[in-house]
Tab-separated table of C-alpha atoms and ligand atoms in Angstrom:
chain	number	residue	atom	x	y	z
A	797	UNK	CA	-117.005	111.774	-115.312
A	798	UNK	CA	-114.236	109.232	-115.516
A	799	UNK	CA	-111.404	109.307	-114.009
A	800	UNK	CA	-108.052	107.017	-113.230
A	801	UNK	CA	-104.812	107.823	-110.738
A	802	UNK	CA	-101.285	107.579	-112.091
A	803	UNK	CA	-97.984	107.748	-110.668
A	804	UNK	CA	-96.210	110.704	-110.993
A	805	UNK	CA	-94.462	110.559	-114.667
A	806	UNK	CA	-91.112	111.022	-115.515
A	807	UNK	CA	-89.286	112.493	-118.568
A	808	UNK	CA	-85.974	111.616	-118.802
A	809	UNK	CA	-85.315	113.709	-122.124
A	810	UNK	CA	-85.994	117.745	-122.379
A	811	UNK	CA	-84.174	120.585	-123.039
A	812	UNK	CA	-85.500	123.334	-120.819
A	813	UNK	CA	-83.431	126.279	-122.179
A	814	UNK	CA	-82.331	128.120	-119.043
A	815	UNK	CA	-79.536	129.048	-118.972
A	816	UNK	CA	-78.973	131.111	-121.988
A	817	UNK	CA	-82.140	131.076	-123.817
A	818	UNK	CA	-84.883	132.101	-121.283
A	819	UNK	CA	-86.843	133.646	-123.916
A	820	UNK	CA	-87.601	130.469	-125.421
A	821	UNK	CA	-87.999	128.498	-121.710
A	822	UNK	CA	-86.407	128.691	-118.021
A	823	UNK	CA	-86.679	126.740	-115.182
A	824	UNK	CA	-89.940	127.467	-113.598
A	825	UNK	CA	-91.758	127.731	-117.098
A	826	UNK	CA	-90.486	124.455	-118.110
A	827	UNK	CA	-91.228	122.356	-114.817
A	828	UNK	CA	-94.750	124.183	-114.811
A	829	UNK	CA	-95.329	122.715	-118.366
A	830	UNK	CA	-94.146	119.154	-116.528
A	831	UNK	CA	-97.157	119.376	-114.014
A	832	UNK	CA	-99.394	120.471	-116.369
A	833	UNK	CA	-98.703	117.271	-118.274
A	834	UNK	CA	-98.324	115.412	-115.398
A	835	UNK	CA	-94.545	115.148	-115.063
A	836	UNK	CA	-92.894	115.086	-111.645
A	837	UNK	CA	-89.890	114.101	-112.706
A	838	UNK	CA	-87.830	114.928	-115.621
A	839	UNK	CA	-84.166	115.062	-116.891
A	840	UNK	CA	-82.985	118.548	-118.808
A	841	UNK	CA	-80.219	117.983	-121.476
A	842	UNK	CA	-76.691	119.990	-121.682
A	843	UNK	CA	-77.263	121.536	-124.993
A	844	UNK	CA	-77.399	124.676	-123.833
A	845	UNK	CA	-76.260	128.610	-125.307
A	846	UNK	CA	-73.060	127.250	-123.494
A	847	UNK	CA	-72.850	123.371	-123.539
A	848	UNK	CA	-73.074	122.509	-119.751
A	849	UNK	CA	-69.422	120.536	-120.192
A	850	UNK	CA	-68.026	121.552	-117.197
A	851	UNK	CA	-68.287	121.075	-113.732
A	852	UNK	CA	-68.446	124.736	-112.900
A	853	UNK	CA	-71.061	125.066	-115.807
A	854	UNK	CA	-73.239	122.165	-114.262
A	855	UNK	CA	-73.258	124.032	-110.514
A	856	UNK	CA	-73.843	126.986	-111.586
A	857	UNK	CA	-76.957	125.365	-114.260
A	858	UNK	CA	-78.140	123.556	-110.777
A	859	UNK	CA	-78.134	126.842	-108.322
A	860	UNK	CA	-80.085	128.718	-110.870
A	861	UNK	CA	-82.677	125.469	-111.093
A	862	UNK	CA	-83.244	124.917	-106.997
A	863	UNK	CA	-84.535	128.700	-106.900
A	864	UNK	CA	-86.884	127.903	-109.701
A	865	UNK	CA	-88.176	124.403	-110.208
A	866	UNK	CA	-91.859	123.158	-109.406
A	867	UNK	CA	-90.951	119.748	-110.075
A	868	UNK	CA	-88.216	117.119	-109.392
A	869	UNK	CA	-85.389	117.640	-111.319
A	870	UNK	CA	-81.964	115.760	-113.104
A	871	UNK	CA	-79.535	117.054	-115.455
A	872	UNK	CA	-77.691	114.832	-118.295
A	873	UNK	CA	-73.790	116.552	-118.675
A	874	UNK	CA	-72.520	116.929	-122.125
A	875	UNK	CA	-69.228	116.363	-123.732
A	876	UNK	CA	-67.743	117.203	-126.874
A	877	UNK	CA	-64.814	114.928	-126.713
A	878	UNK	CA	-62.310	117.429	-124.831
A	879	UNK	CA	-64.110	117.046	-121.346
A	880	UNK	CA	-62.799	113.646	-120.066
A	881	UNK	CA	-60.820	115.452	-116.511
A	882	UNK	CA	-64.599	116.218	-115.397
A	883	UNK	CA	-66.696	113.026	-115.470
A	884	UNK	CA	-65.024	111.644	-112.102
A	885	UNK	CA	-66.204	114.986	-110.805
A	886	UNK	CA	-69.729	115.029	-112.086
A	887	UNK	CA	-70.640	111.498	-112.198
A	888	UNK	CA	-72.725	111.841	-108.674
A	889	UNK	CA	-74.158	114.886	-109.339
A	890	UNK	CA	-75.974	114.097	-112.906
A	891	UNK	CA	-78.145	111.722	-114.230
A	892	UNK	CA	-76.212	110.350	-117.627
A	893	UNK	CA	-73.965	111.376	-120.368
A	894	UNK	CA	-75.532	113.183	-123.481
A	895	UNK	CA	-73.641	112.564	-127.002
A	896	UNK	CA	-75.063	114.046	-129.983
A	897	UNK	CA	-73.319	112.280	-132.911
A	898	UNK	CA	-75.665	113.742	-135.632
A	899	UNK	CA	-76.631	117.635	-136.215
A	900	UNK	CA	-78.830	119.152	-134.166
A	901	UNK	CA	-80.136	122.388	-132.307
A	902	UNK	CA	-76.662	124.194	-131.103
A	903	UNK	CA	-74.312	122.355	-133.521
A	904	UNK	CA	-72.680	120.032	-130.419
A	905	UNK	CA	-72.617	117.304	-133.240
A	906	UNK	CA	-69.156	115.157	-132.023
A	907	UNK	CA	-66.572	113.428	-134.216
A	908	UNK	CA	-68.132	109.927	-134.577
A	909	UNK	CA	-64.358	108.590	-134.104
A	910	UNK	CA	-64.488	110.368	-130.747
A	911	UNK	CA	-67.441	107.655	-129.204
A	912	UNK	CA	-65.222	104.910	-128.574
A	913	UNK	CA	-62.992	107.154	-126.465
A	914	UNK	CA	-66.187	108.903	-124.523
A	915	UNK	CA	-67.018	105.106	-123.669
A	916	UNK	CA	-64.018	104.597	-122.293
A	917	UNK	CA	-63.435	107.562	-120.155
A	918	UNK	CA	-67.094	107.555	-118.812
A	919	UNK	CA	-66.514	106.062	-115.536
A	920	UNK	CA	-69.848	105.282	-114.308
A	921	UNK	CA	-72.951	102.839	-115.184
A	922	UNK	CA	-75.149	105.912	-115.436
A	923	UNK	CA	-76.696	105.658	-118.951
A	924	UNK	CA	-74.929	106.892	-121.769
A	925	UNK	CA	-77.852	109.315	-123.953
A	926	UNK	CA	-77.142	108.931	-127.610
A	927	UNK	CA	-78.482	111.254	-130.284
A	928	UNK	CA	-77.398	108.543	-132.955
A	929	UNK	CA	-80.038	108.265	-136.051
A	930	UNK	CA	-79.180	105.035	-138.607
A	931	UNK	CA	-76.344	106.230	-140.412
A	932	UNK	CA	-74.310	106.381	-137.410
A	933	UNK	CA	-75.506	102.817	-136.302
A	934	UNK	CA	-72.742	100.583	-137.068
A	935	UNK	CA	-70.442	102.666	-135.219
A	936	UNK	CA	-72.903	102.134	-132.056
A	937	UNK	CA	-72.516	99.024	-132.317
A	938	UNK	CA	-68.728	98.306	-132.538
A	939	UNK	CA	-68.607	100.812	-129.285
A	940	UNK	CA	-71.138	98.894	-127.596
A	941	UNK	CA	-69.567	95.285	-128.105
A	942	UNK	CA	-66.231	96.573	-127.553
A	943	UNK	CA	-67.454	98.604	-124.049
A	944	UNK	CA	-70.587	97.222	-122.988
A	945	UNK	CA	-72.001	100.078	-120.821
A	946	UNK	CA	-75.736	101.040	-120.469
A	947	UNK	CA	-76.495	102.746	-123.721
A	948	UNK	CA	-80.209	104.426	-124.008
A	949	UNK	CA	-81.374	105.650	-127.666
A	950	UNK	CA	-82.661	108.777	-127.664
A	951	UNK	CA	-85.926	109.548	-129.852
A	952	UNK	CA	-85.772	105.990	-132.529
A	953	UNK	CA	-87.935	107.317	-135.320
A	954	UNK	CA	-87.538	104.580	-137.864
A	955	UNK	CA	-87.814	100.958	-139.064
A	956	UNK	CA	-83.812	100.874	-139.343
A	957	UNK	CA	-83.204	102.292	-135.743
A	958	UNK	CA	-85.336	100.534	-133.712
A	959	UNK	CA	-84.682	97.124	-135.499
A	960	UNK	CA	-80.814	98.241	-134.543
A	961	UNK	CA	-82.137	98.290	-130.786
A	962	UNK	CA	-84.328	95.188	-131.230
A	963	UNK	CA	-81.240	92.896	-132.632
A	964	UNK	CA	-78.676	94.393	-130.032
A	965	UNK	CA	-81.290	93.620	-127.273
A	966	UNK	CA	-81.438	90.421	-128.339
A	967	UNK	CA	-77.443	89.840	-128.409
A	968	UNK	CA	-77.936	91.138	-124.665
A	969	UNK	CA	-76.504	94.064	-124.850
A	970	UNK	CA	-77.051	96.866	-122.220
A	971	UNK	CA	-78.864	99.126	-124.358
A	972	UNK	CA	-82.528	100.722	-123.791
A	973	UNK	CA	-84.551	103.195	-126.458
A	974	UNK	CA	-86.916	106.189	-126.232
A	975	UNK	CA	-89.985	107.026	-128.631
A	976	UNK	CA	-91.388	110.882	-128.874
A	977	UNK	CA	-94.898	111.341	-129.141
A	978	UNK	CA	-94.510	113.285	-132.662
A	979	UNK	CA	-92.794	110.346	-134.089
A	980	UNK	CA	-96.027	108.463	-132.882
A	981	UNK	CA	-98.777	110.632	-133.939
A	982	UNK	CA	-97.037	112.646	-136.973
A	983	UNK	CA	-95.531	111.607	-139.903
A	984	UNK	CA	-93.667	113.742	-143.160
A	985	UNK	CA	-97.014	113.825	-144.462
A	986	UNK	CA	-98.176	116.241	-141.466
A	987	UNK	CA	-94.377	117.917	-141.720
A	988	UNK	CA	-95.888	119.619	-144.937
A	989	UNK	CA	-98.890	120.948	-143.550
A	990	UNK	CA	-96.600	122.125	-140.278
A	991	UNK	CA	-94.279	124.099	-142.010
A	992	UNK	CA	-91.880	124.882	-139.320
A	993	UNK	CA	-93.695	124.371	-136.317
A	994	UNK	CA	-93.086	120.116	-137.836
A	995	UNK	CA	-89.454	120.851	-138.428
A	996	UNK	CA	-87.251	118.765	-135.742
A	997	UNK	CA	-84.519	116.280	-135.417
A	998	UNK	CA	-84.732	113.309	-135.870
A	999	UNK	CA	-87.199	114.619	-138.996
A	1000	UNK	CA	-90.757	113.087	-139.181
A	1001	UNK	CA	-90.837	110.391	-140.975
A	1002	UNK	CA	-93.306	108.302	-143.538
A	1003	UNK	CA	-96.243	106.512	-142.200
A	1004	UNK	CA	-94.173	103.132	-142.858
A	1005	UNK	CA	-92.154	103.468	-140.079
A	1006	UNK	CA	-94.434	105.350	-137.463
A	1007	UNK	CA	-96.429	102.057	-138.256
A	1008	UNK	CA	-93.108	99.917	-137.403
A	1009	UNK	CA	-92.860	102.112	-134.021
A	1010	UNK	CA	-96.665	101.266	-133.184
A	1011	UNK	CA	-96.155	97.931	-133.984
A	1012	UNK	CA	-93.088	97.020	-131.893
A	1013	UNK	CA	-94.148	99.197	-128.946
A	1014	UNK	CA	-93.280	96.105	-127.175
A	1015	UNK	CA	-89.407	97.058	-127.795
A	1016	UNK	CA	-89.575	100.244	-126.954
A	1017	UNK	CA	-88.931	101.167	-123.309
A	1018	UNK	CA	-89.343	105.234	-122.767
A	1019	UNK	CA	-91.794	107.825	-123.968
A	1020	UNK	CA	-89.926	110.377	-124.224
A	1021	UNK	CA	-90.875	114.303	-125.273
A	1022	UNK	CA	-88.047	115.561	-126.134
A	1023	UNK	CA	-89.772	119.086	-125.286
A	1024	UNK	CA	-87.588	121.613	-127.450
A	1025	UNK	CA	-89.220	124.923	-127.222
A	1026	UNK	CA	-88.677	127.410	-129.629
A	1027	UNK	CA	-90.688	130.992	-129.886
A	1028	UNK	CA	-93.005	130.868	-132.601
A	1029	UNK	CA	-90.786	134.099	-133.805
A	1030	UNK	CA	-87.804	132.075	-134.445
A	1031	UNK	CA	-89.671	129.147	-136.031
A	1032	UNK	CA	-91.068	131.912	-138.777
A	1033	UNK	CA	-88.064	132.588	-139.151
A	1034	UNK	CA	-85.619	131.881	-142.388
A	1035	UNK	CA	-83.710	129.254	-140.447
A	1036	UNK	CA	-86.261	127.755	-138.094
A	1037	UNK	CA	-83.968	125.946	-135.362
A	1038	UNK	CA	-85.081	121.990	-134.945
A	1039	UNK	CA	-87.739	120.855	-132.400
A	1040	UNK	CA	-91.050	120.780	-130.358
A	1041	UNK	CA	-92.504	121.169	-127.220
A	1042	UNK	CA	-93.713	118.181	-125.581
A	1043	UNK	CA	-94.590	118.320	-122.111
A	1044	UNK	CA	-98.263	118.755	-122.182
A	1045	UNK	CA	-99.254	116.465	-124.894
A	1046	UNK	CA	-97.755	113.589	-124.093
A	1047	UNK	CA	-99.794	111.990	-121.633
A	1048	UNK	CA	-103.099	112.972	-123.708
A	1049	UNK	CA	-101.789	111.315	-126.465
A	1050	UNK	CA	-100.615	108.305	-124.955
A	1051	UNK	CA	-104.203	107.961	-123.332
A	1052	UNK	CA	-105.520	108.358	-127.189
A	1053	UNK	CA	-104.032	105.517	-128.086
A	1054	UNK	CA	-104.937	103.582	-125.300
A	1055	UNK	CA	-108.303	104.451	-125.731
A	1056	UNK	CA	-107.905	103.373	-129.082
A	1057	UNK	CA	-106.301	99.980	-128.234
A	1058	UNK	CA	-102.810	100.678	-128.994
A	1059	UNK	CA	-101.470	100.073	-125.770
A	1060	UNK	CA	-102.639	98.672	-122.271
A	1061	UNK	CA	-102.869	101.049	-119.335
A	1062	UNK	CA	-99.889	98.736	-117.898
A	1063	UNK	CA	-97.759	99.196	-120.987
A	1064	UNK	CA	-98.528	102.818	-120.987
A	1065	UNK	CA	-97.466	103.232	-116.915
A	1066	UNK	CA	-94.050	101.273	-117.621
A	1067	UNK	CA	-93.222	103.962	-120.470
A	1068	UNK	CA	-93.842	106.893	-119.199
A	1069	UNK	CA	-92.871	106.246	-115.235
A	1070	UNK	CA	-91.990	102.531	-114.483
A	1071	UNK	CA	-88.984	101.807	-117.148
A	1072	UNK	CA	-87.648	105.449	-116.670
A	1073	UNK	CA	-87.796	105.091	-112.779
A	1074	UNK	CA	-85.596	101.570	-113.174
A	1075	UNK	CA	-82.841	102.962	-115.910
A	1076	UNK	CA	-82.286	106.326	-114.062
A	1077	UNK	CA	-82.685	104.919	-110.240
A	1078	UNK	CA	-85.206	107.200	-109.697
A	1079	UNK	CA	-87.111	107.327	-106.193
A	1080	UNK	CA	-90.136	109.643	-106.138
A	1081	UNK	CA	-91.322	111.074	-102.865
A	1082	UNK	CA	-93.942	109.081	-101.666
A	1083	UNK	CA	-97.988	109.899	-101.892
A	1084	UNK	CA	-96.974	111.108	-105.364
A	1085	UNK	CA	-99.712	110.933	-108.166
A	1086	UNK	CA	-101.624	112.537	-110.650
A	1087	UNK	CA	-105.298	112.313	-111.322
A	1088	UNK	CA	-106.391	111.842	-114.987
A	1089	UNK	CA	-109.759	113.202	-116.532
A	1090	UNK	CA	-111.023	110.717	-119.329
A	1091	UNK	CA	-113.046	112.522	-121.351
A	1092	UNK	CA	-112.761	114.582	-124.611
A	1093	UNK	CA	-110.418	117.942	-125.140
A	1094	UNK	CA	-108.950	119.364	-127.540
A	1095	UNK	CA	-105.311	120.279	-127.245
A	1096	UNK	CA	-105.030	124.230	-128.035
A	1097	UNK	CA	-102.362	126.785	-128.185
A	1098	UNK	CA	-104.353	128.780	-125.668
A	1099	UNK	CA	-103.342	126.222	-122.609
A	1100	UNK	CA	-100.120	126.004	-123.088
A	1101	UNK	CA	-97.673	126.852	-120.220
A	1102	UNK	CA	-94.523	126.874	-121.843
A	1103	UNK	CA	-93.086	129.683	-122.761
A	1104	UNK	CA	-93.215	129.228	-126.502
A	1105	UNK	CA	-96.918	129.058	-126.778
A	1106	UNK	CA	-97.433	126.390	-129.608
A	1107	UNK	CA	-97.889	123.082	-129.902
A	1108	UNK	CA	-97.753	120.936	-133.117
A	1109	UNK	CA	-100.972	119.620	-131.699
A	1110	UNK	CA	-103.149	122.361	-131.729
A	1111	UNK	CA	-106.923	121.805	-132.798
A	1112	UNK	CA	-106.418	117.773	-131.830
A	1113	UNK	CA	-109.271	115.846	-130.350
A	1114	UNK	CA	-107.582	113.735	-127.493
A	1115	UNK	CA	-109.106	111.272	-124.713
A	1116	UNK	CA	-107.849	112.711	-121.279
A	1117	UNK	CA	-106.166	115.478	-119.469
A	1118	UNK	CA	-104.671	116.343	-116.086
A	1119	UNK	CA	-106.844	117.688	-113.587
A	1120	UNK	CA	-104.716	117.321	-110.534
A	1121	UNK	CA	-100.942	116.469	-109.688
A	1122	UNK	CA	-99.981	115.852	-105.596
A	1123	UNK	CA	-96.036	115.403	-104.866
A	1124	UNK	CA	-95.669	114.215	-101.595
A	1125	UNK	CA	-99.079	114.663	-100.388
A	1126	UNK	CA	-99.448	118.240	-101.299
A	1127	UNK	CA	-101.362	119.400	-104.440
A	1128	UNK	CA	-99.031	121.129	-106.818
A	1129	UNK	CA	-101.390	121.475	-109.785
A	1130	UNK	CA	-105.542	121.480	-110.116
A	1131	UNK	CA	-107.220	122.232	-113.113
A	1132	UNK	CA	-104.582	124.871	-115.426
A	1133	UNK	CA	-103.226	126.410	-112.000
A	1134	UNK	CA	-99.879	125.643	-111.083
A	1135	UNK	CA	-100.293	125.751	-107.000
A	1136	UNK	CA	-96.181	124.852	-106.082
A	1137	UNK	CA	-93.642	127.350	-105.087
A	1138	UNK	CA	-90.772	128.286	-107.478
A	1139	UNK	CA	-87.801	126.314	-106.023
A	1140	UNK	CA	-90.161	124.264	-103.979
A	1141	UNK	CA	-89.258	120.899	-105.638
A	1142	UNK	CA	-86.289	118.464	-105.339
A	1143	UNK	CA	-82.694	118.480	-107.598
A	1144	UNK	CA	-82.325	114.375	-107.906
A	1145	UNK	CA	-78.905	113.223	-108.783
B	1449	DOR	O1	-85.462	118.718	-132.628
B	1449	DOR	C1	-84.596	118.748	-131.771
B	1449	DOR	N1	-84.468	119.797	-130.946
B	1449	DOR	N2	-83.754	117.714	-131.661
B	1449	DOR	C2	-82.698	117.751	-130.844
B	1449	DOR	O2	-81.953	116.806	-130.806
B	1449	DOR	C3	-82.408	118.961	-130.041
B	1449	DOR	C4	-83.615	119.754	-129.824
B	1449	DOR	C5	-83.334	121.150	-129.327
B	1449	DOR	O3	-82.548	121.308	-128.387
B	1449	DOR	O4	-83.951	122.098	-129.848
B	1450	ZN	ZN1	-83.447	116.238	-127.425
């Protein structure tokens, strides 16, 4: 049996539901679904029932998480444009600013006129999350050359977006970009055949571009899950809400392709713990790692830990799982069985 020891990985995009929709995830579900992916570290977006916008929102979002969390935790704030008296207040206690300037689960969509504005009134160099797919591109841009500060692109899915990030990279500006695993490994073509449980924003798109994504991998700086549970109830249902849970298939995936020669190890360490770790200013306890099994699974609904249950993965042959995560020298996961206390890990700011 082969095996290989990674750092402890971090996730710098998921939306872990709690609170407000704890039927769908909460805290300790969520960070349980981390280890058993071999996450230590993530980052849980605003876009909650209630957007967290406020300060009050955030502590309160933070209080509930330290009684419930099994693994290190951040929190992006959100604004809708009408929250500018708060950043000063928040800016040590989160981990970036989240802007969704297309539609989305909750409807926190902003006025694309309003970005210039949020650039100006965020008053820190902690990174700026956009939700901004290509039609809202050249207004990135003008924002970004007019107020250069650190810009990360949340979940590129297409030949147009990441050749945006490519070309403003290149003009040296401070932007960075994220990659999900589904726009990796599934395409429109699989959307069909998913029905709902392939139904997520960005969409999937057509093999064209997932090739363009594989084949400027070089470009791309984050893995990124963006793990959006949903109960399998409200995806049958006649308005399925967008997204997917991502937590536990990540890593398998990623060691797929590098199994398959579509990344090094190296290139697979730097986007799912190094590049995250440098962007966010992220310093993991030490004797923190997680032990990799290198042999055949199959990814099945039956192992899941979220709360939702599903995976768009189910039934796929991958090349390695998780047997065993240690944070800080203590084992916190072995084999399925989350062994850390609820509220036993660390709130990172
Ligand atoms: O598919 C998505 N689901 N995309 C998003 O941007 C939000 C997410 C969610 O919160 O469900
Ligand atoms: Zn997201």
């Amino acid at each position: 049996m082969k095996t290989i020891t990674l750092p402890g990985l971090i996730d710098p995009h998921v939306h872990l539901r709690d609170p407000g929709q704890t039927h769908k995830e909460d805290f300790y579900t969520g960070t349980a679904a981390a280890l058993a992916g071999g996450f230590t570290t993530m980052i849980d977006m605003p876009n909650n029932l209630v957007p967290i916008t406020t300060k009050k929102l955030l502590d309160q979002k933070i209080a509930n998480a330290k009684q419930k969390t099994v693994c290190d935790l951040g929190f992006h704030f959100g604004t809708l444009g009408d929250n500018f008296d708060q950043f000063e207040m928040v800016k040590d206690i989160v981990m970036g600013l989240k802007v969704y300037m297309n539609i989305t689960t909750g409807g926190y969509k902003i006025d694309s006129a309003k970005l210039i504005d949020i650039y100006k009134a965020w008053p820190t160099n902690k990174p700026i999350m956009l939700h901004a797919e290509d039609d809202v591109s050249d207004i990135v841009l003008k924002t970004l050359k007019t107020i250069p500060k650190q810009t990360h692109m949340c979940h590129v899915s297409n030949q147009k977006e990441l050749e945006f990030v490519l070309k403003a990279k290149e003009a040296g500006l401070p932007i960075t970009c994220g990659v999900t695993p589904h726009h990796l490994f599934l395409t429109d073509k699989d959307a069909d055949k998913l029905g709902p449980f392939g139904h997520m924003k960005p969409y999937l798109k057509p093999k064209k571009d997932q090739q363009f994504l594989w084949d400027h991998l070089d470009g791309v700086d984050i893995i990124e899950s963006d793990h959006a549970p949903h109960t399998k109830q409200e995806k049958l249902s006649s308005q399925p809400p967008f997204g997917v849970p991502g937590l536990e298939t990540t890593l398998p995936l990623m060691l797929t392709a590098q199994a398959e020669g579509k990344l090094t190890m190296d290139k697979l360490i730097s986007l799912l713990h190094t590049n995250s770790a440098k962007l966010f200013n992220i310093n993991q306890p030490k004797n923190t790692s997680v032990l990799v099994e290198l042999s055949e699974t199959t990814i099945s609904n039956k192992n899941i830990h979220s709360k939702c249950g599903w995976t768009p993965f189910d039934g796929m042959a991958v090349a390695g799982f998780v047997k065993e995560v240690t944070v800080n020298n203590k084992v916190v996961y072995n084999n399925g069985k989350i062994l850390a206390k609820a509220g036993s890990a660390k709130i990172i700011k």
